[in-house]
PDB file of C-alpha atoms in Angstrom:
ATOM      1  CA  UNK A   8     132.279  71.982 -11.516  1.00 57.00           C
ATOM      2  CA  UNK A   9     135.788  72.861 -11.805  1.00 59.00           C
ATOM      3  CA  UNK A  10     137.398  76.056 -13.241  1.00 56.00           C
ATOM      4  CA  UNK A  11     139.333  74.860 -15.921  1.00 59.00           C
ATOM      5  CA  UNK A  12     140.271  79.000 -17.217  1.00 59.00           C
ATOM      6  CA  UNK A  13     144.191  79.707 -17.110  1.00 59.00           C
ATOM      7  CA  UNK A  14     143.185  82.062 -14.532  1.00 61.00           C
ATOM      8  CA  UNK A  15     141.993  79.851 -12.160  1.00 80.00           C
ATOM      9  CA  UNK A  16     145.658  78.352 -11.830  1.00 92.00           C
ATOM     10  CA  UNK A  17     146.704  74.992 -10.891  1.00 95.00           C
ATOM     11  CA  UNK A  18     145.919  73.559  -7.572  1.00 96.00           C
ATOM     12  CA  UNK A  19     148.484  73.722  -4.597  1.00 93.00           C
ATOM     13  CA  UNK A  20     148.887  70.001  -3.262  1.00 93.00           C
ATOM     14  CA  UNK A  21     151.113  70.674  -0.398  1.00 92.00           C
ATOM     15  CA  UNK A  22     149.816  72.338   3.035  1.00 92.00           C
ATOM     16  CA  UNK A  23     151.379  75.325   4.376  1.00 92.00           C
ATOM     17  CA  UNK A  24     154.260  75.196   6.509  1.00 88.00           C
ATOM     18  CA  UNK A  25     156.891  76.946   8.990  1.00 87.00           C
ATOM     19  CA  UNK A  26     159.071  77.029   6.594  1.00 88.00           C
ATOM     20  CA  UNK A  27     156.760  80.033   5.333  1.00 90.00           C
ATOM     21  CA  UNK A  28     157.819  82.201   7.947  1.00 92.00           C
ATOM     22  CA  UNK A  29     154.119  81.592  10.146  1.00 94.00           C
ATOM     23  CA  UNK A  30     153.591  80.844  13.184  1.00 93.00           C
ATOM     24  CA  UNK A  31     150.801  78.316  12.446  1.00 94.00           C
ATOM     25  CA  UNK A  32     150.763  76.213  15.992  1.00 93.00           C
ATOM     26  CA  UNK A  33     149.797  79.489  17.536  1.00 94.00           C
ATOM     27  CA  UNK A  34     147.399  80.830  15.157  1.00 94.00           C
ATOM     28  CA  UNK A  35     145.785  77.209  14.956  1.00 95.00           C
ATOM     29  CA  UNK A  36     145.509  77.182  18.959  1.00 95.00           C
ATOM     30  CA  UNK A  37     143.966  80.591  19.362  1.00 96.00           C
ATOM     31  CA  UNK A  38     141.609  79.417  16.351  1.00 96.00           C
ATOM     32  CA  UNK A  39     140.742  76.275  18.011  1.00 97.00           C
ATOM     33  CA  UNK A  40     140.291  77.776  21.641  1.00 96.00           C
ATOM     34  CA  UNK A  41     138.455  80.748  19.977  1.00 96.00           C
ATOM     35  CA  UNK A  42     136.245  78.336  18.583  1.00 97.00           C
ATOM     36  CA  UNK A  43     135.841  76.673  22.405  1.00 97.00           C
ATOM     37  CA  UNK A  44     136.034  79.620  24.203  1.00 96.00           C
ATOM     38  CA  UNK A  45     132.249  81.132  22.153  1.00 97.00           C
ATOM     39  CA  UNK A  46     130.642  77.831  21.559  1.00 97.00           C
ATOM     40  CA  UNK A  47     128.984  77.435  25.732  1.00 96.00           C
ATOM     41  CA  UNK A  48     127.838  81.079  25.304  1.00 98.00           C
ATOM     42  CA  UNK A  49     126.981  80.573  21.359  1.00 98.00           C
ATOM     43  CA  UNK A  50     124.410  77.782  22.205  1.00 97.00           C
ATOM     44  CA  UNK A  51     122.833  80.150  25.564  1.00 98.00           C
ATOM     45  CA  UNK A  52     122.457  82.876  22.580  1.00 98.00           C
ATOM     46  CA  UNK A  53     120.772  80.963  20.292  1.00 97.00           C
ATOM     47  CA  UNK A  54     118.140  80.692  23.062  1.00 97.00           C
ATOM     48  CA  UNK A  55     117.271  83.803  22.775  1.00 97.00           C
ATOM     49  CA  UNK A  56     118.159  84.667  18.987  1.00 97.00           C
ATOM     50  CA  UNK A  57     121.020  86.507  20.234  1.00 98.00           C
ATOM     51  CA  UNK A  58     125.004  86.164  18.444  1.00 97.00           C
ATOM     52  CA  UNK A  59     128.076  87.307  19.264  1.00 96.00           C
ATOM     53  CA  UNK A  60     127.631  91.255  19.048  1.00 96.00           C
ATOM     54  CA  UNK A  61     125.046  90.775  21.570  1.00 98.00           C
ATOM     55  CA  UNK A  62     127.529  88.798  23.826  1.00 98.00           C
ATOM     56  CA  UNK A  63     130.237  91.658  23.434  1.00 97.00           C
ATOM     57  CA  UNK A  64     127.691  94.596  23.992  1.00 98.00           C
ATOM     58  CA  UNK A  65     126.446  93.119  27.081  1.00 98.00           C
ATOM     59  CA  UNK A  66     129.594  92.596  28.253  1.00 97.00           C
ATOM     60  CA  UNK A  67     131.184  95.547  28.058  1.00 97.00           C
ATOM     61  CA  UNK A  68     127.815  97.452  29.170  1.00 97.00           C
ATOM     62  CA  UNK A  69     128.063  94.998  32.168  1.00 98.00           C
ATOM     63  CA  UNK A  70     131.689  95.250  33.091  1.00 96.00           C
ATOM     64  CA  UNK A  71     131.340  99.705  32.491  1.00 95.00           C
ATOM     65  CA  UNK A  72     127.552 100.327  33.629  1.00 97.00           C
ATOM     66  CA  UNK A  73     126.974 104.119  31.852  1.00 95.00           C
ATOM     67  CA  UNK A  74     129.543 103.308  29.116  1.00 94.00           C
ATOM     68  CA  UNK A  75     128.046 105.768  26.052  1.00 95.00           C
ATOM     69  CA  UNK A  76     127.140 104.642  22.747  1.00 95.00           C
ATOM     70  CA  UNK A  77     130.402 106.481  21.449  1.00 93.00           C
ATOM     71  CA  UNK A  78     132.746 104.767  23.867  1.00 94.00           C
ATOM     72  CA  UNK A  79     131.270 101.045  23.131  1.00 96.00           C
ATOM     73  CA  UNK A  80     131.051 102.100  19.235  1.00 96.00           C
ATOM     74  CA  UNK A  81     135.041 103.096  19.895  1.00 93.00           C
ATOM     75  CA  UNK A  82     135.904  99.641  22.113  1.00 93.00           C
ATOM     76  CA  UNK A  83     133.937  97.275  19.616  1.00 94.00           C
ATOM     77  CA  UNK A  84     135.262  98.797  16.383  1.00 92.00           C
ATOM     78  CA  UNK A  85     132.048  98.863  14.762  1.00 92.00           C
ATOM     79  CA  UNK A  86     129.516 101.059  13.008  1.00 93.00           C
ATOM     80  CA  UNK A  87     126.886 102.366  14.305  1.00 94.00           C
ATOM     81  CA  UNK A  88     124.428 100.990  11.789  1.00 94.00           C
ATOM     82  CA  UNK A  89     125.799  97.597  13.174  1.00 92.00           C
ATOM     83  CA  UNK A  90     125.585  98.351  17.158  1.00 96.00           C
ATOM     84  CA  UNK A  91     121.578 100.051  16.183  1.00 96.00           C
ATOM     85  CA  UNK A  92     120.318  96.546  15.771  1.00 96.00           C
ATOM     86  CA  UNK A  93     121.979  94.875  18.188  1.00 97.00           C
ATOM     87  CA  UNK A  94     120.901  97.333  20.654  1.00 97.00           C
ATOM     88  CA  UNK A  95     117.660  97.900  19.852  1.00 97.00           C
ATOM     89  CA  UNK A  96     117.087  93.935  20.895  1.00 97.00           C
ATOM     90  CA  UNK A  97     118.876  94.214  23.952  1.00 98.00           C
ATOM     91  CA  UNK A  98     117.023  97.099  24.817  1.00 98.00           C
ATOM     92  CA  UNK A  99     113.493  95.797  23.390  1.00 98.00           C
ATOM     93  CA  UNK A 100     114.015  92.290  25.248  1.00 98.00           C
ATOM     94  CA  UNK A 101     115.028  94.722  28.396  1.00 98.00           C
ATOM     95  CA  UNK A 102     118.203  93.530  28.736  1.00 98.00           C
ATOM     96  CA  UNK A 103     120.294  97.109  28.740  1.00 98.00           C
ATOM     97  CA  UNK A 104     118.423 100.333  29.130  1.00 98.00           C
ATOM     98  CA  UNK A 105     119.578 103.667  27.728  1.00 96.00           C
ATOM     99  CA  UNK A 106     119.484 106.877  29.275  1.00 94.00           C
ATOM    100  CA  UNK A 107     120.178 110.293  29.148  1.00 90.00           C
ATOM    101  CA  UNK A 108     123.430 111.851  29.629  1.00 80.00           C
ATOM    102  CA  UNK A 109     123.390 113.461  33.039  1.00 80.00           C
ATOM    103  CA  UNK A 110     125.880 116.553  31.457  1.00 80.00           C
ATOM    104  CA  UNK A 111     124.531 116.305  27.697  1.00 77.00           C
ATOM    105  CA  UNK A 112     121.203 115.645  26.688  1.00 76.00           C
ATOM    106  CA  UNK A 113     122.812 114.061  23.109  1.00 82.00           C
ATOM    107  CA  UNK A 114     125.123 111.391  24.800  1.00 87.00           C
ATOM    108  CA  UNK A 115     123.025 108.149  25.564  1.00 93.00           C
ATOM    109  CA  UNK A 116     124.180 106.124  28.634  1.00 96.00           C
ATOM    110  CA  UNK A 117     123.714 102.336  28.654  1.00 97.00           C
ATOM    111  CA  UNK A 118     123.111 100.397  31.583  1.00 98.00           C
ATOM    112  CA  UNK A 119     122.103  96.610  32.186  1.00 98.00           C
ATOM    113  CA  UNK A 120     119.279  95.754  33.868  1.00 98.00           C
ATOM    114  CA  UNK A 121     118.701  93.049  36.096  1.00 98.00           C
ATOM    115  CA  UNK A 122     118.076  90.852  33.470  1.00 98.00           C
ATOM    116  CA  UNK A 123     120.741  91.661  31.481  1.00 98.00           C
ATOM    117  CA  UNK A 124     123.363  91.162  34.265  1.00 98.00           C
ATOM    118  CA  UNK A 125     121.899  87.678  35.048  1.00 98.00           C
ATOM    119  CA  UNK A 126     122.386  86.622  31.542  1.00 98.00           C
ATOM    120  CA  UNK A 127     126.171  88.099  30.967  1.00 98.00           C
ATOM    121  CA  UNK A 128     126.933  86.333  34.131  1.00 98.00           C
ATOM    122  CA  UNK A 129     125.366  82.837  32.588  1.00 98.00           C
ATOM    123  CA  UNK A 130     127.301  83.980  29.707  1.00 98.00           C
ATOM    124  CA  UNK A 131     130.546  84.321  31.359  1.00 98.00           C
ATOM    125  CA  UNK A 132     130.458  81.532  34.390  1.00 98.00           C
ATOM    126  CA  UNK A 133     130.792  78.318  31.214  1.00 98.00           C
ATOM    127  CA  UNK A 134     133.731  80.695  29.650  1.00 97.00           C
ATOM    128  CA  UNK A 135     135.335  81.423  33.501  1.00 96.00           C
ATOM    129  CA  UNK A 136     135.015  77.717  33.888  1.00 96.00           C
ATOM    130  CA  UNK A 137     137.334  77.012  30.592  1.00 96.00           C
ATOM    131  CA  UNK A 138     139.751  79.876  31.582  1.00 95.00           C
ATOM    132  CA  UNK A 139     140.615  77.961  34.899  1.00 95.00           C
ATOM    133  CA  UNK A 140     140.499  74.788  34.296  1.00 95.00           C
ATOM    134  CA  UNK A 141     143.081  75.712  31.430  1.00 95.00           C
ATOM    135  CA  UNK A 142     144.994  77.146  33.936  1.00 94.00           C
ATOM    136  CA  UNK A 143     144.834  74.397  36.190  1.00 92.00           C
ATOM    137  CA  UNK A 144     147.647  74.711  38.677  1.00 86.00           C
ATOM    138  CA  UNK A 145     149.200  77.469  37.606  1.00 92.00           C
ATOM    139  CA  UNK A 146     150.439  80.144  39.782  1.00 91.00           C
ATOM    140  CA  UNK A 147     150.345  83.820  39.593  1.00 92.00           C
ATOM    141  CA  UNK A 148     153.601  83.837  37.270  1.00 93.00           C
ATOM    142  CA  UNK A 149     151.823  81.905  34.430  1.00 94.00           C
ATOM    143  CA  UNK A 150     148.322  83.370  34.942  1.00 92.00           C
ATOM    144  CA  UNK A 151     150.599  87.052  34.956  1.00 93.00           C
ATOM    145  CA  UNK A 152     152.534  85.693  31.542  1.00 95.00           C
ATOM    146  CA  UNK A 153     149.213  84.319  29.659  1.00 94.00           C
ATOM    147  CA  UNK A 154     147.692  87.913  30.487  1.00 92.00           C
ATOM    148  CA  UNK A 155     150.455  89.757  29.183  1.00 93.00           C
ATOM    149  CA  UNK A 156     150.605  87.927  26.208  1.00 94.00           C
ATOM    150  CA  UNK A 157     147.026  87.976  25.232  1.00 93.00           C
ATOM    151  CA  UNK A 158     147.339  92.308  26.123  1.00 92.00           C
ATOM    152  CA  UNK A 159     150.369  92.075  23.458  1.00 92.00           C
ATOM    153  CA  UNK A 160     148.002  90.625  20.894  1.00 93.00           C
ATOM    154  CA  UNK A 161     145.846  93.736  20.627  1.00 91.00           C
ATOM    155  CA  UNK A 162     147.001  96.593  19.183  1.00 91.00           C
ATOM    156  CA  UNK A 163     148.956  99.160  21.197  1.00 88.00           C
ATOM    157  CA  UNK A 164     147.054 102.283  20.765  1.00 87.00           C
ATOM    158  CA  UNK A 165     143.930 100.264  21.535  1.00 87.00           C
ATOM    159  CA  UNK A 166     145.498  99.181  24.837  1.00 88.00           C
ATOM    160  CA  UNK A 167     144.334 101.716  27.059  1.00 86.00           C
ATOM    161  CA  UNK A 168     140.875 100.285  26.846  1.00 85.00           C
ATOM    162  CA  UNK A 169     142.133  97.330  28.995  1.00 83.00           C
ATOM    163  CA  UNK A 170     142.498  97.199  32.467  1.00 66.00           C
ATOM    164  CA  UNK A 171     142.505  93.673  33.268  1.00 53.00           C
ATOM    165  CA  UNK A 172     141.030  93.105  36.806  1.00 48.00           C
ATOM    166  CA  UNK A 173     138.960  96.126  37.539  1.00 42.00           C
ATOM    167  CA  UNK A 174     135.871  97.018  36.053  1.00 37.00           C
ATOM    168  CA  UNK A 175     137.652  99.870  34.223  1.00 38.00           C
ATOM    169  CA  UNK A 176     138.689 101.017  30.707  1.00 42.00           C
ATOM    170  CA  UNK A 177     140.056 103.228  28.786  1.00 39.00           C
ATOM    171  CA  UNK A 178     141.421 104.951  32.255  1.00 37.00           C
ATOM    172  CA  UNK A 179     137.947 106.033  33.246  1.00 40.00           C
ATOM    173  CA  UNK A 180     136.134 104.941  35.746  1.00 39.00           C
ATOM    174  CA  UNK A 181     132.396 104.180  35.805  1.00 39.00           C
ATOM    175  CA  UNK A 182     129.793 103.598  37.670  1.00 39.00           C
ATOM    176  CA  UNK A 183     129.834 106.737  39.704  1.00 36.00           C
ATOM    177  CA  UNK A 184     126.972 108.557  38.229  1.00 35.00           C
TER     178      UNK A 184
END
């Protein structure tokens, strides 16, 4: 049924344009490989009722074994409610285990377990796979220009929490506990 109140205005026939002012190729072809670039790991989630915040939390607890609760709540942007679930399956399905902060008793550690490495590898490898055969036969310049780019995307006092290449973030590093 259509809206036929005055408020609903009248419909807009035309599609936007650069002549708005937007970048649209780019923001089509980071919506398009976005789309690529989760659907290989999407359909190895699904296997296990898992989605995307699983993905990211096992990847980060993966890539920073011992990250806390408080520094993945702070690289994920998201509440704790949210993480709780999330967690709570990875660590019911033993995929990440949580321990006890070595220095205080209230911080909560996560680490992955053998399990949970082996499937944010199979998670990764299809996504590695797209990254260089996108690449192709590019050089260090290009891959070095594509990297910078994507770091200029996120937002610059959040870019401390990259270090592309190493297993650290945020200028700390883990894994020596």
């Amino acid at each position: 049924m259509t809206d036929r109140s005055p408020a609903a205005g009248k419909p807009i026939r035309t599609a936007m344009s650069v002549e708005d002012g937007i970048d649209f190729a780019i923001i089509e072809l980071l919506f398009f490989a976005y789309r690529d670039f989760t659907s290989d790991p999407d359909q190895i989630l699904a296997d296990y009722g898992f989605g995307r915040a699983h993905h990211r939390v096992l990847h980060f607890v993966n890539r920073r074994p011992g990250l806390t609760v408080a520094e993945l709540l702070d690289v994920l942007k998201i509440t704790k409610q949210s993480l709780a679930r999330v967690l709570k399956q990875l660590i019911d399905t033993d995929h990440v285990v949580q321990l006890q902060g070595p220095r205080d008793r209230r911080q909560r550690e996560l680490y992955p377990t053998a399990k949970g490495r082996a499937l944010a590898l199979a998670l990764a490898r299809p996504q590695s796979r797209r990254i260089h055969a996108a690449l192709g036969g590019s050089g260090v310049t290009e891959r070095t220009l594509v990297e910078r780019f994507l770091e200029a995307m996120v937002n610059p006092e959040l870019r401390a929490q990259i270090d592309v290449g190493s297993a650290k973030m945020s200028g700390k590093s883990h894994g020596e506990h």
